[in-house]
Amino acid sequence: MPENTLTITDNRTNKTYTVPVENGTIRAMDLRQIKTGSDDFGLMTYDPAFMNTASCKSAITYIDGDKGILRYRGYPIEVLAERCTFLEVAYLLMFGELPTEKELKSWVYDITHHTMLHETTKKFMEGFRYSAHPMSMFVSTIAALSSVYPDAKLVHSPVDRTHQIVRLIGKVPSIAAMSYRHNVGFPYVYPDNDLSYTENFMNMLWKMVEPKYVANPAIARALDILFILHADHEQNCSTNAMRSVSSSQADPYLSVASAASALAGPLHGGANEEVLKMLDEIGSKDHVPAYIERVKRGEFRLMGFGHRVYKNHDPRAKIIKRVADEVFDVTGKNPLIDIAVELERIALQDDYFVTRKLYPNVDFYSGIIYEAMKFPMDIFPVLFAIGRTPGWLAQWQEMLLDKEQRIARPRQIYFGPSKRDYVPIEKRS
Ligand SMILES: CC(C)(COP(=O)(O)OP(=O)(O)OC[C@H]1O[C@@H](n2cnc3c(N)ncnc32)[C@H](O)[C@@H]1OP(=O)(O)O)[C@@H](O)C(=O)NCCC(=O)NCCS
């Protein structure tokens, strides 16, 4: 029997099959040959929520959840967060290599010169209700860009694809900032091409009447690092949405809008907001032990703790904790940090959390930083979306170039009624 194969005996028929094992997986389609008779469709796998199914081969992001490792294109997240800018990391995700100085200069130039929105897009945004949620505005406006750039349909043209990638990375901060300004009732601010990507985002968020916005460098760097930490996380819910929607060859604006919609849910992009609510509810360090006891009694979960993949530590959480200190040097300390640190200290010594491998995740500290920067909670998922946009686009491009990929179309197990007779409405009881 060749190595790297799996032998399966079907006890229904006593037949034996051998299927190849490659990269620790078997191909689900290899199971289709396993049948009880000629009218049997063939064996399928049942995997709600993709708990044990690889949906693609990818060379973008590597995660080892047991060891707490996250790498983009082979580079550890710790190094990228320390040494790179967000646009450098975006380039790495997109093209597979870190850029040379010349490549970076031209990449930054191109993105900077695509930050402006068409004036009709600005008018479109002005039409939202005064209290519109920034994430709803963000998602809808990204989708609306599909109407502004009909060339985006040419998904098989490398030149057009690159054009849309540059446009999207350039425009997401502008849309995010406008959705924030709309929500707080301030006039929109146009991009300033003299500034870096993140400084310009801050300009569009916070410029008031001063002739030229000057960004605090520590805050700009902290935001840039937060974008890097969120830039990709392999096949998470929103990336899966991106791949699934764009597998129909929908244009990237519609696909990114779908991915951002998936991100909007509280189980994905909204957990850091829940952490803030939890810390507010705890109120002071002295209340932490009693709160932890309630968690252990199963009354509720400790928000920002635990992860489906990371079972040792979330490497992003460590970096964020350091960034928090740098931000507080500028903004003053967010009083919630003391409660968070105490919560982490007690939980990490407690058997309940240790045996279940529950550690702080990326959301545990990010909300505290955003709040210290004076962001309202509503905009947290929009900030996440700015960071994740290059990741979505890199995954989109990789999917389009993967010859094995086709339109995403899972199977189902039908559980409804079998064939029945139609009953006219007057005879229905
Ligand atoms: C992230 C999360 C959804 C992962 O869930 P999961 O991998 O499916 O883990 P499970 O829900 O199977 O939990 C395993 C065990 O740990 C416990 N657990 C998981 N997360 C917990 C938390 N945050 N607080 C307390 N207990 C927790 C569960 O109760 C379960 O205990 P049991 O075996 O006694 O029943 C989960 O840890 C969670 O809800 N965390 C809080 C929300 C959060 O921070 N989300 C952001 C993720 S980046």
GROMACS .gro file of C-alpha atoms and ligand atoms in nm:
model
  477
    1MET     CA    1   0.000   0.000   0.000
    2PRO     CA    2   0.156   0.339  -0.096
    3GLU     CA    3   0.248   0.571   0.188
    4ASN     CA    4   0.039   0.886   0.230
    5THR     CA    5  -0.286   0.713   0.156
    6LEU     CA    6  -0.592   0.639   0.359
    7THR     CA    7  -0.776   0.310   0.338
    8ILE     CA    8  -1.148   0.325   0.399
    9THR     CA    9  -1.371   0.023   0.441
   10ASP     CA   10  -1.738   0.085   0.381
   11ASN     CA   11  -1.915  -0.149   0.626
   12ARG     CA   12  -2.238  -0.106   0.431
   13THR     CA   13  -2.088  -0.281   0.128
   14ASN     CA   14  -1.765  -0.435   0.263
   15LYS     CA   15  -1.579  -0.254  -0.016
   16THR     CA   16  -1.241  -0.096   0.050
   17TYR     CA   17  -1.112   0.226  -0.105
   18THR     CA   18  -0.772   0.391  -0.098
   19VAL     CA   19  -0.753   0.767  -0.122
   20PRO     CA   20  -0.442   0.989  -0.128
   21VAL     CA   21  -0.350   1.202   0.174
   22GLU     CA   22  -0.189   1.531   0.074
   23ASN     CA   23  -0.091   1.811   0.316
   24GLY     CA   24  -0.275   1.634   0.596
   25THR     CA   25  -0.602   1.632   0.400
   26ILE     CA   26  -0.803   1.402   0.182
   27ARG     CA   27  -1.001   1.544  -0.106
   28ALA     CA   28  -1.371   1.543  -0.030
   29MET     CA   29  -1.438   1.457  -0.397
   30ASP     CA   30  -1.242   1.131  -0.351
   31LEU     CA   31  -1.522   1.015  -0.123
   32ARG     CA   32  -1.781   1.049  -0.399
   33GLN     CA   33  -1.677   0.709  -0.542
   34ILE     CA   34  -1.796   0.544  -0.217
   35LYS     CA   35  -2.148   0.429  -0.305
   36THR     CA   36  -2.394   0.165  -0.191
   37GLY     CA   37  -2.535   0.122  -0.542
   38SER     CA   38  -2.547   0.282  -0.886
   39ASP     CA   39  -2.823   0.528  -0.787
   40ASP     CA   40  -2.637   0.640  -0.472
   41PHE     CA   41  -2.500   0.996  -0.515
   42GLY     CA   42  -2.181   0.901  -0.328
   43LEU     CA   43  -2.040   0.983   0.015
   44MET     CA   44  -2.012   1.346   0.119
   45THR     CA   45  -1.874   1.511   0.434
   46TYR     CA   46  -2.097   1.710   0.671
   47ASP     CA   47  -1.915   2.006   0.825
   48PRO     CA   48  -2.134   2.290   0.948
   49ALA     CA   49  -1.928   2.608   1.011
   50PHE     CA   50  -1.627   2.454   0.829
   51MET     CA   51  -1.484   2.320   1.156
   52ASN     CA   52  -1.255   2.073   0.977
   53THR     CA   53  -1.257   2.167   0.611
   54ALA     CA   54  -0.982   2.343   0.414
   55SER     CA   55  -1.158   2.539   0.140
   56CYS     CA   56  -0.846   2.653  -0.045
   57LYS     CA   57  -0.470   2.638  -0.073
   58SER     CA   58  -0.317   2.969   0.027
   59ALA     CA   59   0.034   3.115   0.042
   60ILE     CA   60  -0.068   3.433   0.225
   61THR     CA   61  -0.106   3.381   0.600
   62TYR     CA   62   0.019   3.105   0.830
   63ILE     CA   63  -0.127   3.048   1.175
   64ASP     CA   64  -0.022   2.787   1.431
   65GLY     CA   65  -0.286   2.825   1.699
   66ASP     CA   66  -0.118   2.591   1.948
   67LYS     CA   67   0.212   2.777   1.935
   68GLY     CA   68   0.062   3.127   1.901
   69ILE     CA   69   0.227   3.193   1.562
   70LEU     CA   70   0.098   3.435   1.297
   71ARG     CA   71   0.298   3.505   0.981
   72TYR     CA   72   0.219   3.699   0.664
   73ARG     CA   73   0.400   3.548   0.363
   74GLY     CA   74   0.646   3.387   0.605
   75TYR     CA   75   0.728   3.699   0.809
   76PRO     CA   76   0.635   3.688   1.182
   77ILE     CA   77   0.370   3.943   1.275
   78GLU     CA   78   0.594   4.074   1.556
   79VAL     CA   79   0.865   4.175   1.304
   80LEU     CA   80   0.621   4.331   1.060
   81ALA     CA   81   0.452   4.533   1.338
   82GLU     CA   82   0.792   4.652   1.460
   83ARG     CA   83   0.962   4.733   1.128
   84CYS     CA   84   0.703   4.799   0.855
   85THR     CA   85   0.437   5.049   0.764
   86PHE     CA   86   0.085   4.931   0.690
   87LEU     CA   87   0.119   4.999   0.316
   88GLU     CA   88   0.443   4.798   0.308
   89VAL     CA   89   0.255   4.507   0.466
   90ALA     CA   90  -0.031   4.557   0.220
   91TYR     CA   91   0.221   4.527  -0.065
   92LEU     CA   92   0.366   4.211   0.092
   93LEU     CA   93   0.021   4.052   0.123
   94MET     CA   94  -0.068   4.144  -0.233
   95PHE     CA   95   0.252   4.058  -0.418
   96GLY     CA   96   0.416   3.801  -0.188
   97GLU     CA   97   0.742   3.992  -0.129
   98LEU     CA   98   0.840   4.299   0.068
   99PRO     CA   99   0.881   4.592  -0.173
  100THR     CA  100   1.212   4.751  -0.270
  101GLU     CA  101   1.241   5.122  -0.191
  102LYS     CA  102   1.143   5.207  -0.549
  103GLU     CA  103   0.845   4.969  -0.550
  104LEU     CA  104   0.723   5.103  -0.216
  105LYS     CA  105   0.751   5.463  -0.333
  106SER     CA  106   0.544   5.395  -0.640
  107TRP     CA  107   0.288   5.182  -0.444
  108VAL     CA  108   0.244   5.457  -0.181
  109TYR     CA  109   0.219   5.721  -0.456
  110ASP     CA  110  -0.050   5.526  -0.641
  111ILE     CA  111  -0.257   5.461  -0.330
  112THR     CA  112  -0.220   5.821  -0.210
  113HIS     CA  113  -0.347   5.941  -0.549
  114HIS     CA  114  -0.658   5.725  -0.523
  115THR     CA  115  -0.784   5.843  -0.184
  116MET     CA  116  -1.028   6.096  -0.333
  117LEU     CA  117  -1.391   5.995  -0.375
  118HIS     CA  118  -1.600   6.095  -0.673
  119GLU     CA  119  -1.811   6.393  -0.566
  120THR     CA  120  -2.130   6.197  -0.634
  121THR     CA  121  -2.011   5.934  -0.387
  122LYS     CA  122  -1.976   6.208  -0.127
  123LYS     CA  123  -2.331   6.321  -0.207
  124PHE     CA  124  -2.448   5.962  -0.181
  125MET     CA  125  -2.302   5.947   0.171
  126GLU     CA  126  -2.469   6.276   0.265
  127GLY     CA  127  -2.801   6.105   0.200
  128PHE     CA  128  -2.770   5.867   0.495
  129ARG     CA  129  -2.986   5.929   0.800
  130TYR     CA  130  -2.811   6.154   1.056
  131SER     CA  131  -2.780   5.864   1.302
  132ALA     CA  132  -2.667   5.601   1.047
  133HIS     CA  133  -2.429   5.340   1.187
  134PRO     CA  134  -2.079   5.400   1.040
  135MET     CA  135  -2.046   5.032   0.946
  136SER     CA  136  -2.375   5.037   0.751
  137MET     CA  137  -2.259   5.350   0.567
  138PHE     CA  138  -1.919   5.193   0.500
  139VAL     CA  139  -2.061   4.869   0.360
  140SER     CA  140  -2.320   5.045   0.141
  141THR     CA  141  -2.074   5.301   0.004
  142ILE     CA  142  -1.815   5.037  -0.086
  143ALA     CA  143  -2.089   4.849  -0.275
  144ALA     CA  144  -2.195   5.175  -0.444
  145LEU     CA  145  -1.842   5.220  -0.585
  146SER     CA  146  -1.928   4.932  -0.816
  147SER     CA  147  -2.155   5.177  -1.000
  148VAL     CA  148  -1.874   5.434  -1.026
  149TYR     CA  149  -1.614   5.190  -1.168
  150PRO     CA  150  -1.776   4.961  -1.427
  151ASP     CA  151  -1.426   4.846  -1.535
  152ALA     CA  152  -1.414   4.654  -1.205
  153LYS     CA  153  -1.611   4.379  -1.376
  154LEU     CA  154  -1.297   4.284  -1.570
  155VAL     CA  155  -1.178   4.053  -1.293
  156HIS     CA  156  -0.964   3.845  -1.527
  157SER     CA  157  -0.757   4.141  -1.643
  158PRO     CA  158  -0.446   4.177  -1.422
  159VAL     CA  159  -0.416   4.547  -1.505
  160ASP     CA  160  -0.775   4.622  -1.412
  161ARG     CA  161  -0.747   4.411  -1.097
  162THR     CA  162  -0.446   4.608  -0.978
  163HIS     CA  163  -0.631   4.929  -1.054
  164GLN     CA  164  -0.925   4.828  -0.832
  165ILE     CA  165  -0.690   4.704  -0.557
  166VAL     CA  166  -0.515   5.042  -0.547
  167ARG     CA  167  -0.848   5.226  -0.556
  168LEU     CA  168  -0.997   5.020  -0.276
  169ILE     CA  169  -0.697   5.044  -0.042
  170GLY     CA  170  -0.683   5.417  -0.119
  171LYS     CA  171  -1.050   5.487  -0.068
  172VAL     CA  172  -1.143   5.281   0.239
  173PRO     CA  173  -0.999   5.537   0.486
  174SER     CA  174  -1.183   5.818   0.305
  175ILE     CA  175  -1.514   5.633   0.327
  176ALA     CA  176  -1.447   5.531   0.688
  177ALA     CA  177  -1.366   5.890   0.787
  178MET     CA  178  -1.672   6.029   0.609
  179SER     CA  179  -1.897   5.778   0.778
  180TYR     CA  180  -1.752   5.889   1.113
  181ARG     CA  181  -1.790   6.261   1.034
  182HIS     CA  182  -2.147   6.204   0.914
  183ASN     CA  183  -2.229   6.020   1.235
  184VAL     CA  184  -2.095   6.301   1.456
  185GLY     CA  185  -2.239   6.575   1.233
  186PHE     CA  186  -1.915   6.734   1.106
  187PRO     CA  187  -1.843   6.835   0.744
  188TYR     CA  188  -1.641   6.584   0.543
  189VAL     CA  189  -1.268   6.651   0.501
  190TYR     CA  190  -1.089   6.588   0.172
  191PRO     CA  191  -0.769   6.382   0.164
  192ASP     CA  192  -0.433   6.555   0.198
  193ASN     CA  193  -0.168   6.397  -0.026
  194ASP     CA  194   0.121   6.541   0.177
  195LEU     CA  195   0.040   6.303   0.460
  196SER     CA  196   0.110   5.934   0.509
  197TYR     CA  197  -0.177   5.684   0.472
  198THR     CA  198  -0.260   5.678   0.842
  199GLU     CA  199  -0.190   6.048   0.905
  200ASN     CA  200  -0.423   6.130   0.619
  201PHE     CA  201  -0.691   5.908   0.774
  202MET     CA  202  -0.650   6.102   1.099
  203ASN     CA  203  -0.671   6.427   0.900
  204MET     CA  204  -1.000   6.319   0.744
  205LEU     CA  205  -1.131   6.213   1.086
  206TRP     CA  206  -1.026   6.495   1.310
  207LYS     CA  207  -0.934   6.810   1.114
  208MET     CA  208  -1.145   7.104   1.227
  209VAL     CA  209  -1.067   7.467   1.132
  210GLU     CA  210  -0.686   7.453   1.135
  211PRO     CA  211  -0.537   7.520   0.787
  212LYS     CA  212  -0.320   7.207   0.796
  213TYR     CA  213  -0.376   6.897   1.009
  214VAL     CA  214  -0.070   6.780   1.201
  215ALA     CA  215  -0.099   6.420   1.322
  216ASN     CA  216   0.054   6.309   1.649
  217PRO     CA  217   0.328   6.069   1.533
  218ALA     CA  218   0.279   5.825   1.825
  219ILE     CA  219  -0.094   5.795   1.757
  220ALA     CA  220  -0.034   5.763   1.381
  221ARG     CA  221   0.217   5.482   1.438
  222ALA     CA  222  -0.016   5.307   1.684
  223LEU     CA  223  -0.302   5.314   1.432
  224ASP     CA  224  -0.069   5.193   1.159
  225ILE     CA  225   0.035   4.897   1.379
  226LEU     CA  226  -0.330   4.818   1.457
  227PHE     CA  227  -0.400   4.809   1.081
  228ILE     CA  228  -0.101   4.573   1.033
  229LEU     CA  229  -0.228   4.341   1.307
  230HIS     CA  230  -0.568   4.321   1.139
  231ALA     CA  231  -0.443   4.297   0.779
  232ASP     CA  232  -0.511   3.926   0.729
  233HIS     CA  233  -0.607   3.622   0.932
  234GLU     CA  234  -0.644   3.348   0.667
  235GLN     CA  235  -0.988   3.188   0.624
  236ASN     CA  236  -1.192   3.377   0.886
  237CYS     CA  237  -1.562   3.455   0.842
  238SER     CA  238  -1.523   3.775   0.636
  239THR     CA  239  -1.242   3.635   0.417
  240ASN     CA  240  -1.453   3.331   0.350
  241ALA     CA  241  -1.734   3.570   0.247
  242MET     CA  242  -1.491   3.756   0.020
  243ARG     CA  243  -1.382   3.437  -0.152
  244SER     CA  244  -1.730   3.294  -0.172
  245VAL     CA  245  -1.895   3.605  -0.319
  246SER     CA  246  -1.614   3.679  -0.563
  247SER     CA  247  -1.605   3.316  -0.678
  248SER     CA  248  -1.911   3.413  -0.885
  249GLN     CA  249  -1.683   3.675  -1.050
  250ALA     CA  250  -1.871   3.958  -0.882
  251ASP     CA  251  -1.658   4.273  -0.893
  252PRO     CA  252  -1.425   4.351  -0.598
  253TYR     CA  253  -1.638   4.642  -0.467
  254LEU     CA  254  -1.939   4.416  -0.424
  255SER     CA  255  -1.719   4.142  -0.281
  256VAL     CA  256  -1.541   4.370  -0.031
  257ALA     CA  257  -1.883   4.506   0.073
  258SER     CA  258  -1.992   4.146   0.141
  259ALA     CA  259  -1.678   4.073   0.339
  260ALA     CA  260  -1.727   4.391   0.542
  261SER     CA  261  -2.089   4.285   0.606
  262ALA     CA  262  -1.963   3.960   0.757
  263LEU     CA  263  -1.717   4.160   0.965
  264ALA     CA  264  -2.000   4.377   1.103
  265GLY     CA  265  -2.134   4.093   1.319
  266PRO     CA  266  -2.058   4.093   1.694
  267LEU     CA  267  -1.894   3.750   1.677
  268HIS     CA  268  -1.635   3.880   1.432
  269GLY     CA  269  -1.554   4.251   1.418
  270GLY     CA  270  -1.764   4.356   1.716
  271ALA     CA  271  -1.602   4.172   2.009
  272ASN     CA  272  -1.383   4.465   2.121
  273GLU     CA  273  -1.696   4.671   2.180
  274GLU     CA  274  -1.824   4.393   2.410
  275VAL     CA  275  -1.494   4.404   2.603
  276LEU     CA  276  -1.543   4.775   2.673
  277LYS     CA  277  -1.899   4.718   2.791
  278MET     CA  278  -1.773   4.439   3.018
  279LEU     CA  279  -1.495   4.654   3.170
  280ASP     CA  280  -1.744   4.937   3.226
  281GLU     CA  281  -1.977   4.695   3.399
  282ILE     CA  282  -1.698   4.562   3.626
  283GLY     CA  283  -1.627   4.925   3.719
  284SER     CA  284  -1.315   4.879   3.938
  285LYS     CA  285  -1.024   4.644   4.005
  286ASP     CA  286  -1.176   4.529   4.336
  287HIS     CA  287  -1.477   4.387   4.154
  288VAL     CA  288  -1.265   4.162   3.928
  289PRO     CA  289  -1.248   3.847   4.150
  290ALA     CA  290  -1.627   3.843   4.197
  291TYR     CA  291  -1.677   3.892   3.822
  292ILE     CA  292  -1.446   3.602   3.742
  293GLU     CA  293  -1.640   3.379   3.982
  294ARG     CA  294  -1.958   3.460   3.790
  295VAL     CA  295  -1.785   3.370   3.461
  296LYS     CA  296  -1.678   3.037   3.615
  297ARG     CA  297  -2.035   2.971   3.727
  298GLY     CA  298  -2.126   2.998   3.358
  299GLU     CA  299  -2.335   3.318   3.392
  300PHE     CA  300  -2.152   3.477   3.095
  301ARG     CA  301  -1.822   3.466   2.909
  302LEU     CA  302  -1.516   3.678   2.963
  303MET     CA  303  -1.517   3.890   2.650
  304GLY     CA  304  -1.184   3.922   2.467
  305PHE     CA  305  -1.077   3.583   2.602
  306GLY     CA  306  -1.048   3.260   2.408
  307HIS     CA  307  -1.008   3.194   2.037
  308ARG     CA  308  -1.117   2.924   1.794
  309VAL     CA  309  -0.762   2.889   1.660
  310TYR     CA  310  -0.519   3.027   1.921
  311LYS     CA  311  -0.493   2.789   2.214
  312ASN     CA  312  -0.171   2.923   2.364
  313HIS     CA  313  -0.169   3.296   2.313
  314ASP     CA  314  -0.285   3.537   2.045
  315PRO     CA  315   0.042   3.698   1.927
  316ARG     CA  316  -0.148   4.012   1.828
  317ALA     CA  317  -0.268   4.065   2.187
  318LYS     CA  318   0.092   4.094   2.315
  319ILE     CA  319   0.178   4.358   2.055
  320ILE     CA  320  -0.140   4.550   2.125
  321LYS     CA  321  -0.064   4.564   2.496
  322ARG     CA  322   0.266   4.735   2.419
  323VAL     CA  323   0.098   4.976   2.175
  324ALA     CA  324  -0.154   5.063   2.447
  325ASP     CA  325   0.123   5.197   2.672
  326GLU     CA  326   0.258   5.413   2.388
  327VAL     CA  327  -0.088   5.554   2.319
  328PHE     CA  328  -0.154   5.627   2.686
  329ASP     CA  329   0.169   5.828   2.703
  330VAL     CA  330  -0.006   6.070   2.466
  331THR     CA  331  -0.373   6.043   2.560
  332GLY     CA  332  -0.338   5.977   2.932
  333LYS     CA  333  -0.422   5.637   3.072
  334ASN     CA  334  -0.760   5.489   2.998
  335PRO     CA  335  -0.881   5.393   3.347
  336LEU     CA  336  -1.024   5.070   3.203
  337ILE     CA  337  -0.670   4.939   3.143
  338ASP     CA  338  -0.617   4.873   3.517
  339ILE     CA  339  -0.930   4.660   3.527
  340ALA     CA  340  -0.822   4.477   3.210
  341VAL     CA  341  -0.472   4.404   3.342
  342GLU     CA  342  -0.613   4.278   3.675
  343LEU     CA  343  -0.865   4.062   3.488
  344GLU     CA  344  -0.587   3.912   3.276
  345ARG     CA  345  -0.363   3.856   3.583
  346ILE     CA  346  -0.628   3.673   3.783
  347ALA     CA  347  -0.767   3.475   3.490
  348LEU     CA  348  -0.425   3.351   3.381
  349GLN     CA  349  -0.366   3.203   3.727
  350ASP     CA  350  -0.705   3.040   3.746
  351ASP     CA  351  -0.748   2.672   3.666
  352TYR     CA  352  -1.076   2.733   3.483
  353PHE     CA  353  -0.903   2.949   3.217
  354VAL     CA  354  -0.571   2.760   3.217
  355THR     CA  355  -0.726   2.417   3.155
  356ARG     CA  356  -0.951   2.553   2.881
  357LYS     CA  357  -0.656   2.735   2.719
  358LEU     CA  358  -0.831   3.071   2.739
  359TYR     CA  359  -0.598   3.368   2.682
  360PRO     CA  360  -0.659   3.733   2.593
  361ASN     CA  361  -0.726   3.771   2.220
  362VAL     CA  362  -0.669   4.066   1.985
  363ASP     CA  363  -0.993   4.231   2.097
  364PHE     CA  364  -0.907   4.239   2.465
  365TYR     CA  365  -0.693   4.555   2.441
  366SER     CA  366  -0.779   4.706   2.099
  367GLY     CA  367  -1.108   4.860   2.216
  368ILE     CA  368  -0.935   5.026   2.512
  369ILE     CA  369  -0.683   5.187   2.275
  370TYR     CA  370  -0.953   5.304   2.034
  371GLU     CA  371  -1.149   5.454   2.321
  372ALA     CA  372  -0.839   5.635   2.448
  373MET     CA  373  -0.802   5.779   2.094
  374LYS     CA  374  -1.160   5.908   2.137
  375PHE     CA  375  -1.321   5.682   1.878
  376PRO     CA  376  -1.688   5.605   1.946
  377MET     CA  377  -1.759   5.231   1.976
  378ASP     CA  378  -1.970   5.229   1.660
  379ILE     CA  379  -1.667   5.287   1.443
  380PHE     CA  380  -1.451   5.001   1.580
  381PRO     CA  381  -1.554   4.751   1.307
  382VAL     CA  382  -1.488   5.016   1.039
  383LEU     CA  383  -1.130   5.053   1.169
  384PHE     CA  384  -1.096   4.675   1.151
  385ALA     CA  385  -1.222   4.684   0.790
  386ILE     CA  386  -0.957   4.938   0.683
  387GLY     CA  387  -0.687   4.706   0.813
  388ARG     CA  388  -0.842   4.393   0.664
  389THR     CA  389  -0.901   4.534   0.312
  390PRO     CA  390  -0.554   4.436   0.174
  391GLY     CA  391  -0.602   4.086   0.316
  392TRP     CA  392  -0.942   4.047   0.149
  393LEU     CA  393  -0.798   4.170  -0.181
  394ALA     CA  394  -0.491   3.944  -0.164
  395GLN     CA  395  -0.719   3.646  -0.099
  396TRP     CA  396  -0.945   3.756  -0.385
  397GLN     CA  397  -0.656   3.774  -0.628
  398GLU     CA  398  -0.517   3.440  -0.510
  399MET     CA  399  -0.856   3.276  -0.557
  400LEU     CA  400  -0.896   3.411  -0.911
  401LEU     CA  401  -0.554   3.276  -1.009
  402ASP     CA  402  -0.613   2.934  -0.851
  403LYS     CA  403  -0.705   2.693  -1.131
  404GLU     CA  404  -0.874   2.457  -0.885
  405GLN     CA  405  -1.127   2.717  -0.766
  406ARG     CA  406  -1.473   2.743  -0.916
  407ILE     CA  407  -1.793   2.907  -0.800
  408ALA     CA  408  -1.829   2.825  -0.429
  409ARG     CA  409  -2.128   2.602  -0.388
  410PRO     CA  410  -2.155   2.374  -0.084
  411ARG     CA  411  -2.380   2.070  -0.069
  412GLN     CA  412  -2.654   2.016   0.186
  413ILE     CA  413  -2.838   1.736   0.359
  414TYR     CA  414  -3.204   1.786   0.273
  415PHE     CA  415  -3.427   1.753   0.578
  416GLY     CA  416  -3.757   1.888   0.447
  417PRO     CA  417  -4.074   1.703   0.348
  418SER     CA  418  -4.064   1.454   0.064
  419LYS     CA  419  -4.283   1.509  -0.243
  420ARG     CA  420  -4.642   1.602  -0.159
  421ASP     CA  421  -4.957   1.707  -0.343
  422TYR     CA  422  -5.050   2.070  -0.396
  423VAL     CA  423  -5.361   2.179  -0.202
  424PRO     CA  424  -5.562   2.477  -0.341
  425ILE     CA  425  -5.586   2.764  -0.090
  426GLU     CA  426  -5.961   2.719  -0.022
  427LYS     CA  427  -5.900   2.359   0.083
  428ARG     CA  428  -5.609   2.425   0.320
  429SER     CA  429  -5.693   2.385   0.688
  430LIG     C1  430  -1.374   3.308   2.063
  430LIG     C2  431  -1.469   3.195   2.104
  430LIG     C3  432  -1.601   3.216   2.030
  430LIG     C4  433  -1.405   3.062   2.064
  430LIG     O1  434  -1.492   2.961   2.097
  430LIG     P1  435  -1.463   2.806   2.077
  430LIG     O2  436  -1.327   2.783   2.027
  430LIG     O3  437  -1.575   2.752   1.997
  430LIG     O4  438  -1.463   2.752   2.227
  430LIG     P2  439  -1.588   2.690   2.302
  430LIG     O5  440  -1.704   2.781   2.292
  430LIG     O6  441  -1.602   2.549   2.257
  430LIG     O7  442  -1.536   2.691   2.452
  430LIG     C5  443  -1.453   2.590   2.512
  430LIG     C6  444  -1.465   2.598   2.664
  430LIG     O8  445  -1.411   2.724   2.711
  430LIG     C7  446  -1.513   2.803   2.770
  430LIG     N1  447  -1.494   2.939   2.719
  430LIG     C8  448  -1.459   2.976   2.592
  430LIG     N2  449  -1.443   3.109   2.586
  430LIG     C9  450  -1.469   3.156   2.709
  430LIG    C10  451  -1.470   3.286   2.765
  430LIG     N3  452  -1.439   3.393   2.690
  430LIG     N4  453  -1.504   3.301   2.894
  430LIG    C11  454  -1.532   3.192   2.971
  430LIG     N5  455  -1.533   3.066   2.923
  430LIG    C12  456  -1.502   3.049   2.794
  430LIG    C13  457  -1.644   2.745   2.723
  430LIG     O9  458  -1.747   2.770   2.815
  430LIG    C14  459  -1.610   2.599   2.713
  430LIG    O10  460  -1.607   2.546   2.846
  430LIG     P3  461  -1.668   2.399   2.876
  430LIG    O11  462  -1.575   2.306   2.805
  430LIG    O12  463  -1.668   2.390   3.022
  430LIG    O13  464  -1.806   2.400   2.816
  430LIG    C15  465  -1.492   3.195   2.257
  430LIG    O14  466  -1.370   3.176   2.325
  430LIG    C16  467  -1.561   3.322   2.304
  430LIG    O15  468  -1.684   3.329   2.303
  430LIG     N6  469  -1.483   3.427   2.349
  430LIG    C17  470  -1.540   3.551   2.391
  430LIG    C18  471  -1.574   3.638   2.270
  430LIG    C19  472  -1.452   3.695   2.204
  430LIG    O16  473  -1.361   3.746   2.270
  430LIG     N7  474  -1.449   3.690   2.071
  430LIG    C20  475  -1.340   3.746   1.992
  430LIG    C21  476  -1.265   3.638   1.922
  430LIG     S1  477  -1.124   3.707   1.840
   0.00000   0.00000   0.00000
